[in-house]
Amino acid sequence: MLQNLKPNFCFLPLIISVQCLLVIVFGIDHYNRGDFPPGFVFGAGTSAYQVEGAAFEDGRTPSIWDTFAHAGFSGGANGDIACDLYHKYKNDVQLMVDIGLEAYRFSISWSRLIPGGTGPVNPKGLQFYNNYIDELISHGIQPHVTLFHSDLPQALEDEYGGWLSRKIVKDFTAYAEVCFKEFGDRVMYWTTINEANVYAIGGYDNGFTPPGRCSPPFGVNCSRGNSSTEPYMAVHNMLLAHSSAMKLYRRNYKSTQHGFVGFNIYSMWCVPYTNASADVIAAQRANEFFIGWIMNPFIFGDYPSIMKKAAGKRIPTFTKYEAKLVKGSVDFIGLNHYTTVSVKGRPSSIEKHSKDFNADMEADFSLAVLAADQYPVIPSGLYELLEYLKEAYGNLPIYIQENGQKSLRNGTLNDMPRIEYLHAYIGSILDAVRNGSNTRGYFVWSFLDGLELLGGYVPSYGLYYVDLDDKELRRYPKHSAYWYANFLKGKSSRNDAIFQAADKLPIYKS
Ligand SMILES: *[C@@H]1O[C@H](CO)[C@@H](O)[C@H](O)[C@H]1NC(C)=O
Ligand SMILES: *[C@@H]1O[C@H](CO)[C@@H](O)[C@H](O)[C@H]1NC(C)=O
Ligand SMILES: *[C@@H]1O[C@H](CO)[C@@H](O)[C@H](O)[C@H]1NC(C)=O
Ligand SMILES: *[C@@H]1O[C@H](CO)[C@@H](O)[C@H](O)[C@H]1NC(C)=O
Ligand SMILES: *[C@@H]1O[C@H](CO)[C@@H](O)[C@H](O)[C@H]1NC(C)=O
């Protein structure tokens, strides 16, 4: 979700020195599908606004992402049509079958299902998601559904400020209930909220992502918001909304539907820039700020003490009741992981009066690696992240819900760097699983080249290329789709036909 941040948009101060993260070849090179434990699922994912299109059709109302995109912030692009999956879902499920996906991760557009954000259900939205889910199930593909993926109904943002208000807890729970009630007979895996930590930082600290709020001197074009307080408020309300939906699920649906409810964290792995103790401490702080912000409340019922100390009154306090509600309220954690970044210590005295999340963290890291055309391939970082979660938080079940390599969308289908990346990262997960990590599934980001939050249609992550110049928006498998298909069919990950003779595969445009 942080893809393609322009260096001058970096929400954290850039360090001056050039990053020198090496491409580390890590772990096992040859493995196959059968090496993973029984029950481990492989899939790919998308989210509603990024692929559905049909933004004004059949009763859907705008979300804050529509508003943000139409204001020119998604690289000048928008999701009005996107991949038109709304009309092409049958075709797309067939493409999933062609690859052999075992599971598919997608999100529901809240404002398609409940156009007012609260109130009556839209029968056409309901019909669409029922059809989509049925199509997956009838082809043996397990649906993994996210309820909120950056696309809050604009109506709720306008009415009470969306995630900044406690009112969201009730409305989100009511929306979740519609989903559990209508789809829970077929959907077993629910993720309530995607990338809550980055949603809060992007949306309320630097203002780069919807709803685009911030206050000076943080972020860009800050005309409304409060970077010192709002990110903490937004995460707090997300944790409460999630927990409330979970409580409802456990009370009314769990015993008949037998499903699982989890929460998603954007998790880059932070390593020290040098072995100097200031950098080592900064990397630990950065991991606690990014991951502990969410994990500590779920596991221990409170924010990390280091965050509470740094943010003081600006971070909300859990009441006894809330702490009890939040603690233990996840069946699994979803991780979106793309790469590892290195971190430098930063003294705290600056910005004493008005601090934001980053100043509280007392760590600087370069986001240049996130802005580059491709991510540095550091699979050892994912391994270390999984080890960290196992050791620090009691080895909760984990799904890698997003992982994939970025490339420029320029029509080439020969995406060897993506194959190398997927091969390396899936191998590091196998290493972690063999050392006891409770990781249960893996989803390539993304199934189709869709609209990216930052950068629009310029960066691409898809296993399938979508030809935006073609009125039919035809899809073409990239080489990575063949590689993944072969892997899922049980061939070696070092599938020589793909690795060594990629140029023999069909090529559409290159
Ligand atoms: C900030 O506002 C200025 C003036 O309105 C505009 O030209 C510029 O594109 C905006 N930048 C961003 C990142 O929104
Ligand atoms: C942000 O909120 C805090 C706490 O209410 C307040 O002290 C500070 O002045 C606010 N900052 C802005 C920019 O409004
Ligand atoms: C830190 O020290 C370890 C071993 O002591 C070494 O392997 C590693 O490369 C060092 N890291 C940096 C960034 O210097
Ligand atoms: C397309 O982009 C990739 C990198 O993402 C590059 O290797 C390739 O040369 C580019 N192809 C064209 C035709 O520009
Ligand atoms: C494997 O797991 C054990 C137990 O959690 C841990 O102590 C050890 O450091 C791990 N090994 C590696 C290589 O990560």
Coordinates of C-alpha atoms and ligand atoms in Angstrom, one line a residue:
M1 CA 0.0 0.0 0.0
L2 CA 2.9 2.3 0.4
Q3 CA 4.0 1.6 -3.1
N4 CA 5.6 4.3 -5.1
L5 CA 6.0 6.9 -2.5
K6 CA 7.8 9.8 -4.2
P7 CA 10.9 10.6 -2.3
N8 CA 9.8 14.1 -1.7
F9 CA 6.5 12.8 -0.2
C10 CA 8.3 10.6 2.3
F11 CA 6.4 10.7 5.5
L12 CA 9.5 10.2 7.5
P13 CA 12.6 12.3 7.0
L14 CA 15.0 10.9 4.5
I15 CA 18.4 10.0 5.9
I16 CA 21.1 11.5 3.9
S17 CA 23.3 8.5 3.3
V18 CA 22.5 6.2 0.5
Q19 CA 20.9 3.0 1.4
C20 CA 23.0 0.0 0.9
L21 CA 20.7 -2.9 1.6
L22 CA 22.2 -5.8 -0.2
V23 CA 20.2 -8.3 -2.1
I24 CA 20.7 -11.3 0.1
V25 CA 20.0 -14.8 -1.2
F26 CA 18.5 -16.4 1.7
G27 CA 17.3 -19.9 2.7
I28 CA 16.3 -22.7 0.6
D29 CA 16.5 -22.5 -3.1
H30 CA 14.6 -25.6 -4.2
Y31 CA 11.3 -26.5 -2.6
N32 CA 7.9 -27.3 -3.7
R33 CA 4.2 -26.9 -2.8
G34 CA 4.2 -30.2 -0.9
D35 CA 6.9 -29.0 1.5
F36 CA 4.3 -26.8 3.2
P37 CA 2.2 -28.2 6.1
P38 CA -1.3 -29.5 5.4
G39 CA -3.8 -26.7 5.5
F40 CA -1.4 -24.0 4.4
V41 CA -3.1 -22.1 1.6
F42 CA -1.7 -20.2 -1.4
G43 CA -3.6 -17.5 -3.1
A44 CA -3.5 -14.0 -4.5
G45 CA -5.4 -10.8 -3.7
T46 CA -7.0 -7.6 -4.8
S47 CA -9.2 -5.0 -3.1
A48 CA -12.5 -3.6 -4.1
Y49 CA -11.7 0.0 -5.3
Q50 CA -8.5 -1.2 -7.0
V51 CA -10.2 -3.6 -9.4
E52 CA -14.0 -3.5 -9.3
G53 CA -14.8 -0.3 -11.3
A54 CA -18.6 0.3 -11.7
A55 CA -18.1 3.0 -9.2
F56 CA -21.4 4.7 -10.0
E57 CA -23.4 1.7 -10.9
D58 CA -26.2 -0.2 -9.2
G59 CA -26.4 2.1 -6.2
R60 CA -22.8 2.4 -5.1
T61 CA -21.9 5.7 -3.5
P62 CA -18.4 7.3 -3.3
S63 CA -15.9 6.2 -0.7
I64 CA -13.1 8.4 0.6
W65 CA -10.8 6.7 -1.8
D66 CA -13.0 7.9 -4.7
T67 CA -12.8 11.4 -3.4
F68 CA -9.0 11.2 -2.9
A69 CA -8.5 9.8 -6.4
H70 CA -10.7 12.3 -8.1
A71 CA -8.8 15.1 -6.3
G72 CA -5.7 13.8 -8.3
F73 CA -3.9 12.0 -5.6
S74 CA -3.7 8.5 -7.0
G75 CA -1.2 9.5 -9.7
G76 CA -4.1 11.4 -11.4
A77 CA -5.9 8.1 -11.9
N78 CA -9.1 6.7 -10.4
G79 CA -11.1 3.5 -9.9
D80 CA -14.2 4.5 -11.8
I81 CA -13.6 1.6 -14.2
A82 CA -10.4 0.1 -12.9
C83 CA -10.3 -3.6 -14.2
D84 CA -14.1 -3.7 -14.4
L85 CA -14.1 -6.8 -12.3
Y86 CA -17.6 -6.0 -11.3
H87 CA -18.7 -7.1 -14.7
K88 CA -15.8 -9.5 -15.4
Y89 CA -15.7 -11.5 -12.2
K90 CA -16.7 -14.8 -13.9
N91 CA -13.9 -14.4 -16.4
D92 CA -11.5 -13.5 -13.6
V93 CA -12.4 -16.5 -11.5
Q94 CA -11.6 -18.6 -14.5
L95 CA -8.1 -17.0 -14.6
M96 CA -7.7 -17.9 -10.9
V97 CA -8.6 -21.5 -11.9
D98 CA -6.0 -21.3 -14.7
I99 CA -3.3 -20.5 -12.2
G100 CA -4.6 -23.0 -9.7
L101 CA -5.2 -20.5 -6.8
E102 CA -6.4 -22.3 -3.7
A103 CA -7.6 -19.1 -2.1
Y104 CA -8.5 -15.5 -3.1
R105 CA -8.3 -12.4 -1.0
F106 CA -10.6 -9.5 -1.9
S107 CA -12.4 -6.8 -0.1
I108 CA -16.1 -5.7 0.1
S109 CA -16.9 -2.1 -0.9
W110 CA -18.8 -0.9 2.1
S111 CA -20.5 1.9 0.1
R112 CA -21.7 -0.7 -2.5
L113 CA -23.3 -2.9 0.1
I114 CA -24.6 -0.1 2.4
P115 CA -24.6 3.1 0.3
G116 CA -25.4 5.4 3.2
G117 CA -22.6 3.8 5.3
T118 CA -25.3 3.0 7.8
G119 CA -28.9 2.0 7.1
P120 CA -30.5 -0.1 4.3
V121 CA -28.6 -2.8 2.4
N122 CA -28.3 -2.3 -1.4
P123 CA -29.9 -5.4 -3.0
K124 CA -27.7 -5.1 -6.1
G125 CA -24.5 -4.8 -4.0
L126 CA -25.7 -7.9 -2.0
Q127 CA -26.4 -9.8 -5.2
F128 CA -23.0 -8.9 -6.7
Y129 CA -21.0 -10.2 -3.6
N130 CA -23.2 -13.3 -3.4
N131 CA -22.5 -14.1 -7.1
Y132 CA -18.8 -13.4 -6.7
I133 CA -18.5 -15.6 -3.6
D134 CA -20.6 -18.4 -5.2
E135 CA -18.4 -18.3 -8.3
L136 CA -15.3 -18.7 -6.2
I137 CA -16.8 -21.5 -4.1
S138 CA -18.1 -23.4 -7.1
H139 CA -14.6 -23.5 -8.4
G140 CA -13.1 -24.7 -5.2
I141 CA -11.4 -21.3 -4.3
Q142 CA -11.5 -20.3 -0.7
P143 CA -12.6 -16.7 -0.2
H144 CA -10.7 -14.6 2.3
V145 CA -12.6 -11.4 2.8
T146 CA -11.5 -8.0 4.0
L147 CA -14.2 -5.6 5.3
F148 CA -12.3 -2.3 5.1
H149 CA -9.5 -1.6 2.7
S150 CA -9.1 2.2 2.7
D151 CA -12.6 2.9 1.2
L152 CA -14.7 4.3 4.0
P153 CA -18.1 5.5 2.7
Q154 CA -17.7 9.2 2.1
A155 CA -21.1 9.7 3.8
L156 CA -19.6 8.6 7.2
E157 CA -16.5 10.8 6.7
D158 CA -18.8 13.8 6.1
E159 CA -21.2 13.0 8.9
Y160 CA -18.8 12.5 11.8
G161 CA -15.2 12.3 10.6
G162 CA -15.1 8.6 9.9
W163 CA -12.5 6.8 12.0
L164 CA -11.9 9.8 14.2
S165 CA -15.2 9.3 15.9
R166 CA -16.4 6.7 18.3
K167 CA -19.6 6.5 16.2
I168 CA -17.7 4.4 13.7
V169 CA -17.6 1.5 16.2
K170 CA -21.4 1.0 16.0
D171 CA -21.6 1.5 12.2
F172 CA -18.7 -0.7 11.4
T173 CA -20.1 -3.5 13.6
A174 CA -23.5 -3.2 11.8
Y175 CA -21.7 -3.4 8.4
A176 CA -19.7 -6.4 9.6
E177 CA -22.9 -8.0 10.8
V178 CA -24.5 -7.7 7.4
C179 CA -21.4 -9.5 5.9
F180 CA -21.4 -12.2 8.5
K181 CA -25.1 -12.8 8.2
E182 CA -25.3 -12.7 4.4
F183 CA -21.9 -14.3 3.4
G184 CA -20.7 -16.2 6.5
D185 CA -22.3 -19.4 5.4
R186 CA -19.6 -19.5 2.7
V187 CA -16.8 -17.2 4.0
M188 CA -14.6 -18.6 6.8
Y189 CA -11.8 -16.0 6.8
W190 CA -12.6 -12.4 7.7
T191 CA -10.1 -9.6 8.0
T192 CA -11.8 -6.6 9.5
I193 CA -9.3 -3.8 8.7
N194 CA -6.4 -3.6 6.2
E195 CA -3.1 -1.9 7.2
A196 CA -4.6 0.0 10.1
N197 CA -1.2 1.4 11.1
V198 CA -0.4 2.8 7.7
Y199 CA -4.0 4.0 7.1
A200 CA -3.6 6.1 10.2
I201 CA -0.1 7.5 9.3
G202 CA -1.0 8.1 5.7
G203 CA -4.5 9.4 6.3
Y204 CA -3.9 11.6 9.4
D205 CA -0.2 12.3 9.9
N206 CA 1.3 13.0 6.5
G207 CA -1.9 13.2 4.6
F208 CA -0.7 11.1 1.6
T209 CA -3.6 8.7 1.6
P210 CA -7.3 9.0 2.2
P211 CA -8.8 10.9 4.0
G212 CA -5.7 13.1 3.5
R213 CA -5.6 15.0 6.8
C214 CA -2.6 16.5 8.6
S215 CA -1.3 19.6 10.3
P216 CA 1.8 21.7 9.8
P217 CA 4.7 21.1 9.8
F218 CA 3.9 17.5 8.9
G219 CA 2.8 16.2 5.6
V220 CA 1.8 18.3 2.6
N221 CA -1.0 20.7 1.9
C222 CA -2.3 20.3 5.5
S223 CA -5.4 22.4 5.7
R224 CA -7.3 20.3 8.2
G225 CA -6.3 17.7 10.8
N226 CA -4.0 17.2 13.7
S227 CA -0.9 15.1 13.0
S228 CA 0.0 14.9 16.7
T229 CA -3.2 13.3 17.8
E230 CA -5.4 12.0 15.0
P231 CA -3.3 9.0 13.9
Y232 CA -3.5 7.6 17.5
M233 CA -7.2 8.3 17.6
A234 CA -7.9 6.5 14.3
V235 CA -6.0 3.4 15.3
H236 CA -7.8 3.4 18.7
N237 CA -11.2 3.5 17.0
M238 CA -10.1 0.8 14.5
L239 CA -9.1 -1.5 17.3
L240 CA -12.4 -0.9 19.1
A241 CA -14.4 -1.4 16.0
H242 CA -12.6 -4.6 15.2
S243 CA -13.1 -5.9 18.7
S244 CA -16.7 -5.0 18.7
A245 CA -17.2 -6.9 15.4
M246 CA -15.3 -9.9 16.7
K247 CA -17.4 -9.9 19.9
L248 CA -20.5 -10.1 17.7
Y249 CA -19.1 -12.8 15.6
R250 CA -18.1 -14.9 18.6
R251 CA -21.5 -14.4 20.2
N252 CA -23.8 -14.9 17.2
Y253 CA -22.0 -16.6 14.4
K254 CA -19.0 -18.6 15.4
S255 CA -20.8 -21.6 16.6
T256 CA -22.7 -22.1 13.4
Q257 CA -20.3 -20.6 10.8
H258 CA -17.0 -21.8 12.4
G259 CA -15.0 -19.0 10.8
F260 CA -12.0 -16.9 11.8
V261 CA -11.7 -13.1 12.3
G262 CA -8.3 -11.3 12.0
F263 CA -6.7 -7.9 11.6
N264 CA -4.1 -6.7 9.1
I265 CA -0.8 -4.9 9.8
Y266 CA 1.5 -3.3 7.3
S267 CA 4.8 -4.6 8.4
M268 CA 8.1 -3.6 6.9
W269 CA 10.9 -5.1 8.9
C270 CA 13.2 -2.5 10.4
V271 CA 16.9 -3.2 10.9
P272 CA 19.6 -0.9 12.3
Y273 CA 21.5 1.1 9.7
T274 CA 24.8 0.4 11.6
N275 CA 25.7 -1.5 14.7
A276 CA 25.9 1.7 16.7
S277 CA 23.6 1.4 19.7
A278 CA 21.6 4.4 18.8
D279 CA 20.6 2.7 15.5
V280 CA 20.0 -0.7 17.1
I281 CA 17.6 1.0 19.6
A282 CA 16.0 3.0 16.9
A283 CA 15.2 -0.2 14.9
Q284 CA 13.7 -1.8 18.0
R285 CA 11.6 1.3 18.6
A286 CA 10.5 1.4 15.0
N287 CA 9.3 -2.2 15.1
E288 CA 7.5 -1.6 18.3
F289 CA 5.8 1.5 16.9
F290 CA 4.7 -0.1 13.7
I291 CA 3.9 -3.6 14.9
G292 CA 3.5 -3.2 18.7
W293 CA 1.0 -0.4 18.2
I294 CA -1.5 -3.1 17.0
M295 CA -0.1 -6.3 18.5
N296 CA 0.3 -5.2 22.1
P297 CA -3.4 -4.2 22.5
F298 CA -4.4 -7.6 21.0
I299 CA -2.0 -9.7 23.1
F300 CA -1.6 -7.6 26.3
G301 CA -4.5 -5.2 26.3
D302 CA -2.5 -2.0 26.0
Y303 CA -0.2 0.0 23.8
P304 CA 3.6 -0.5 24.2
S305 CA 4.8 1.5 27.2
I306 CA 7.5 3.1 25.0
M307 CA 4.7 4.6 22.8
K308 CA 2.6 5.7 25.8
K309 CA 5.7 7.4 27.3
A310 CA 6.5 9.2 24.0
A311 CA 3.0 10.3 23.1
G312 CA 1.7 11.0 26.5
K313 CA -1.9 12.3 26.5
R314 CA -2.0 12.3 22.7
I315 CA -2.4 8.5 22.6
P316 CA -5.9 7.4 23.9
T317 CA -6.1 5.3 27.0
F318 CA -8.0 2.0 27.1
T319 CA -10.7 1.8 29.8
K320 CA -10.8 -1.4 31.7
Y321 CA -13.8 -2.5 29.6
E322 CA -12.1 -1.6 26.3
A323 CA -8.8 -3.4 27.2
K324 CA -10.8 -6.5 28.0
L325 CA -12.7 -6.2 24.7
V326 CA -9.5 -5.8 22.6
K327 CA -7.3 -8.3 24.3
G328 CA -7.5 -11.6 22.6
S329 CA -9.9 -10.4 19.9
V330 CA -8.0 -11.9 16.9
D331 CA -8.0 -15.4 15.6
F332 CA -5.1 -14.5 13.3
I333 CA -2.9 -11.6 12.1
G334 CA -2.7 -10.7 8.4
L335 CA 0.7 -9.2 7.4
N336 CA 1.3 -7.1 4.3
H337 CA 5.1 -7.3 3.8
Y338 CA 7.1 -5.9 0.9
T339 CA 10.6 -5.2 2.1
T340 CA 13.1 -4.4 4.9
V341 CA 14.3 -0.9 5.7
S342 CA 17.2 0.3 7.7
V343 CA 16.8 2.7 10.5
K344 CA 18.9 5.4 12.2
G345 CA 18.5 6.8 15.6
R346 CA 17.3 10.4 16.0
P347 CA 17.5 12.4 19.2
S348 CA 14.2 13.4 20.7
S349 CA 14.7 17.0 21.6
I350 CA 13.5 18.3 18.3
E351 CA 9.8 19.1 17.8
K352 CA 9.1 18.8 21.5
H353 CA 6.1 20.9 21.3
S354 CA 4.3 19.4 18.5
K355 CA 5.4 15.8 17.8
D356 CA 3.9 13.3 15.5
F357 CA 4.1 9.5 15.3
N358 CA 7.5 9.7 13.6
A359 CA 9.0 12.2 16.1
D360 CA 7.6 10.0 18.9
M361 CA 9.4 7.1 17.4
E362 CA 12.8 8.8 17.5
A363 CA 13.9 7.0 14.4
D364 CA 14.5 8.0 10.8
F365 CA 14.4 5.7 7.9
S366 CA 14.7 6.1 4.2
L367 CA 11.6 5.4 2.3
A368 CA 13.6 5.6 -0.9
V369 CA 13.5 1.8 -1.0
L370 CA 9.7 2.0 -1.0
A371 CA 9.7 4.6 -3.7
A372 CA 12.0 2.8 -6.1
D373 CA 10.7 1.0 -9.2
Q374 CA 11.4 -2.3 -7.5
Y375 CA 11.8 -3.4 -3.9
P376 CA 15.1 -4.7 -2.6
V377 CA 14.7 -8.4 -2.3
I378 CA 15.5 -9.2 1.4
P379 CA 13.7 -12.4 2.3
S380 CA 15.7 -12.7 5.5
G381 CA 13.7 -9.7 6.7
L382 CA 10.4 -11.6 6.4
Y383 CA 12.0 -14.5 8.2
E384 CA 13.1 -12.3 11.0
L385 CA 9.7 -10.6 11.2
L386 CA 8.0 -14.0 11.5
E387 CA 10.5 -15.0 14.2
Y388 CA 9.9 -11.7 16.1
L389 CA 6.1 -12.3 16.0
K390 CA 6.5 -15.8 17.2
E391 CA 8.8 -14.8 20.1
A392 CA 7.2 -11.6 21.2
Y393 CA 3.5 -12.4 20.7
G394 CA 2.9 -16.0 21.4
N395 CA 2.9 -17.5 17.9
L396 CA -0.5 -16.5 16.8
P397 CA -1.7 -17.9 13.4
I398 CA -0.4 -15.6 10.6
Y399 CA -1.5 -15.1 7.0
I400 CA 0.9 -13.3 4.7
Q401 CA -1.9 -11.3 3.0
E402 CA 0.2 -9.2 0.7
N403 CA 3.7 -9.8 -0.7
G404 CA 4.9 -9.1 -4.2
Q405 CA 7.3 -7.2 -6.4
K406 CA 6.6 -3.9 -8.1
S407 CA 7.4 -3.2 -11.6
L408 CA 6.5 -0.5 -14.1
R409 CA 3.4 -1.2 -16.0
N410 CA 4.7 -0.9 -19.5
G411 CA 3.2 -3.9 -21.3
T412 CA 6.0 -6.3 -20.8
L413 CA 4.9 -9.7 -19.6
N414 CA 8.4 -11.0 -18.9
D415 CA 8.6 -10.3 -15.2
M416 CA 11.6 -12.3 -14.1
P417 CA 12.3 -10.0 -11.2
R418 CA 8.8 -10.8 -9.8
I419 CA 9.5 -14.5 -10.1
E420 CA 12.8 -14.2 -8.3
Y421 CA 11.2 -12.1 -5.6
L422 CA 8.3 -14.6 -5.1
H423 CA 10.6 -17.5 -5.1
A424 CA 12.8 -16.0 -2.5
Y425 CA 10.1 -14.8 -0.2
I426 CA 8.0 -18.0 -0.3
G427 CA 11.3 -19.9 0.5
S428 CA 11.9 -17.7 3.6
I429 CA 8.3 -18.4 4.8
L430 CA 9.0 -22.1 4.5
D431 CA 12.2 -21.6 6.5
A432 CA 10.2 -19.8 9.2
V433 CA 7.5 -22.5 9.2
R434 CA 10.1 -25.2 9.6
N435 CA 11.4 -23.3 12.7
G436 CA 8.0 -23.2 14.3
S437 CA 6.3 -20.1 12.9
N438 CA 2.5 -20.5 12.8
T439 CA 2.1 -19.0 9.3
R440 CA -0.9 -20.6 7.6
G441 CA -1.2 -19.0 4.2
Y442 CA 0.3 -16.7 1.6
F443 CA -1.3 -14.3 -0.9
V444 CA 0.6 -12.8 -3.8
W445 CA -0.1 -9.1 -4.2
S446 CA -1.7 -8.8 -6.7
F447 CA -3.8 -11.0 -8.8
L448 CA -4.5 -8.3 -11.4
D449 CA -2.7 -5.0 -12.2
G450 CA -5.1 -2.7 -10.5
L451 CA -5.2 0.9 -9.3
E452 CA -2.5 1.5 -6.6
L453 CA -3.2 4.0 -3.8
L454 CA -0.2 6.0 -4.7
G455 CA 0.9 6.0 -8.3
G456 CA -2.4 4.9 -9.8
Y457 CA -1.8 2.6 -12.7
V458 CA 2.0 3.3 -13.1
P459 CA 3.3 0.7 -10.7
S460 CA 2.1 -2.8 -11.3
Y461 CA 2.1 -5.9 -9.1
G462 CA -0.2 -8.2 -10.9
L463 CA 0.2 -11.8 -12.0
Y464 CA -2.0 -10.7 -14.8
Y465 CA -1.4 -7.6 -17.0
V466 CA -4.6 -5.7 -17.8
D467 CA -4.5 -3.8 -21.1
L468 CA -6.0 -0.4 -20.2
D469 CA -5.8 0.7 -23.9
D470 CA -8.2 -2.1 -24.9
K471 CA -11.9 -1.4 -24.5
E472 CA -12.4 -5.0 -23.4
L473 CA -9.7 -4.6 -20.7
R474 CA -8.2 -7.9 -21.7
R475 CA -6.0 -9.7 -19.2
Y476 CA -2.7 -11.4 -20.1
P477 CA -0.8 -13.8 -17.8
K478 CA 2.7 -12.6 -17.0
H479 CA 5.5 -15.1 -16.7
S480 CA 5.1 -15.0 -12.9
A481 CA 1.5 -16.4 -13.4
Y482 CA 3.0 -19.4 -15.2
W483 CA 5.7 -19.7 -12.5
Y484 CA 3.1 -19.6 -9.7
A485 CA 0.8 -22.0 -11.6
N486 CA 3.7 -24.5 -11.9
F487 CA 4.6 -24.1 -8.3
L488 CA 1.0 -24.7 -7.2
K489 CA 0.9 -27.8 -9.4
G490 CA 3.7 -29.2 -7.3
K491 CA 6.7 -28.5 -9.6
S492 CA 9.9 -27.3 -8.0
S493 CA 10.1 -23.6 -7.1
R494 CA 13.2 -23.5 -9.3
N495 CA 11.0 -24.4 -12.2
D496 CA 13.6 -24.5 -14.9
A497 CA 11.1 -24.1 -17.7
I498 CA 10.3 -20.7 -16.3
F499 CA 13.7 -19.7 -14.9
Q500 CA 15.7 -20.7 -17.8
A501 CA 13.5 -20.3 -20.8
A502 CA 11.2 -17.5 -19.9
D503 CA 11.6 -16.0 -23.3
K504 CA 9.8 -19.1 -24.8
L505 CA 6.6 -18.2 -23.0
P506 CA 3.9 -16.3 -24.9
I507 CA 4.6 -12.6 -24.9
Y508 CA 1.9 -10.1 -25.6
K509 CA 3.6 -6.7 -25.7
S510 CA 7.3 -6.2 -25.1
Ligands
LIG1 C1 -0.5 21.2 -2.8 O1 -1.3 22.4 -3.1 C2 -0.8 23.1 -4.3 C3 -1.5 24.4 -4.4 O2 -2.9 24.1 -4.2 C4 -0.9 22.2 -5.5 O3 -0.3 22.8 -6.6 C5 -0.1 20.9 -5.2 O4 -0.3 20.0 -6.3 C6 -0.6 20.2 -4.0 N1 0.3 19.1 -3.7 C7 -0.2 18.0 -3.3 C8 0.8 16.9 -3.1 O5 -1.4 17.8 -3.1
LIG2 C1 -3.6 18.9 18.2 O1 -4.3 18.5 19.4 C2 -3.6 18.7 20.6 C3 -4.3 18.1 21.8 O2 -5.7 18.4 21.7 C4 -3.4 20.2 20.8 O3 -2.7 20.5 21.9 C5 -2.7 20.8 19.5 O4 -2.7 22.2 19.6 C6 -3.5 20.4 18.3 N1 -2.7 20.8 17.1 C7 -3.2 21.3 16.1 C8 -2.3 21.7 14.9 O5 -4.4 21.6 16.0
LIG3 C1 26.5 -5.8 12.7 O1 27.3 -6.8 13.3 C2 27.0 -8.1 12.8 C3 27.9 -9.1 13.5 O2 28.5 -8.6 14.7 C4 27.3 -8.1 11.3 O3 27.0 -9.4 10.8 C5 26.5 -7.1 10.6 O4 26.8 -7.0 9.3 C6 26.7 -5.7 11.2 N1 25.8 -4.8 10.6 C7 26.1 -3.6 10.2 C8 25.0 -2.9 9.5 O5 27.2 -3.2 10.2
LIG4 C1 9.4 -2.3 -18.6 O1 9.9 -2.2 -17.2 C2 10.8 -3.2 -16.8 C3 11.1 -2.9 -15.3 O2 9.9 -2.8 -14.6 C4 12.0 -3.1 -17.6 O3 12.9 -4.1 -17.3 C5 11.7 -3.2 -19.1 O4 12.8 -3.0 -19.9 C6 10.6 -2.2 -19.5 N1 10.2 -2.5 -20.9 C7 9.9 -1.5 -21.7 C8 9.4 -2.0 -23.1 O5 10.0 -0.4 -21.4
LIG5 C1 14.2 -21.1 15.8 O1 13.3 -21.0 16.8 C2 13.8 -21.0 18.1 C3 12.7 -21.1 19.1 O2 11.7 -20.1 18.8 C4 14.7 -19.8 18.3 O3 15.2 -19.7 19.6 C5 15.8 -19.8 17.3 O4 16.5 -18.6 17.3 C6 15.2 -19.9 15.9 N1 16.3 -20.1 14.9 C7 16.6 -19.3 14.0 C8 17.7 -19.7 13.1 O5 15.9 -18.3 13.8

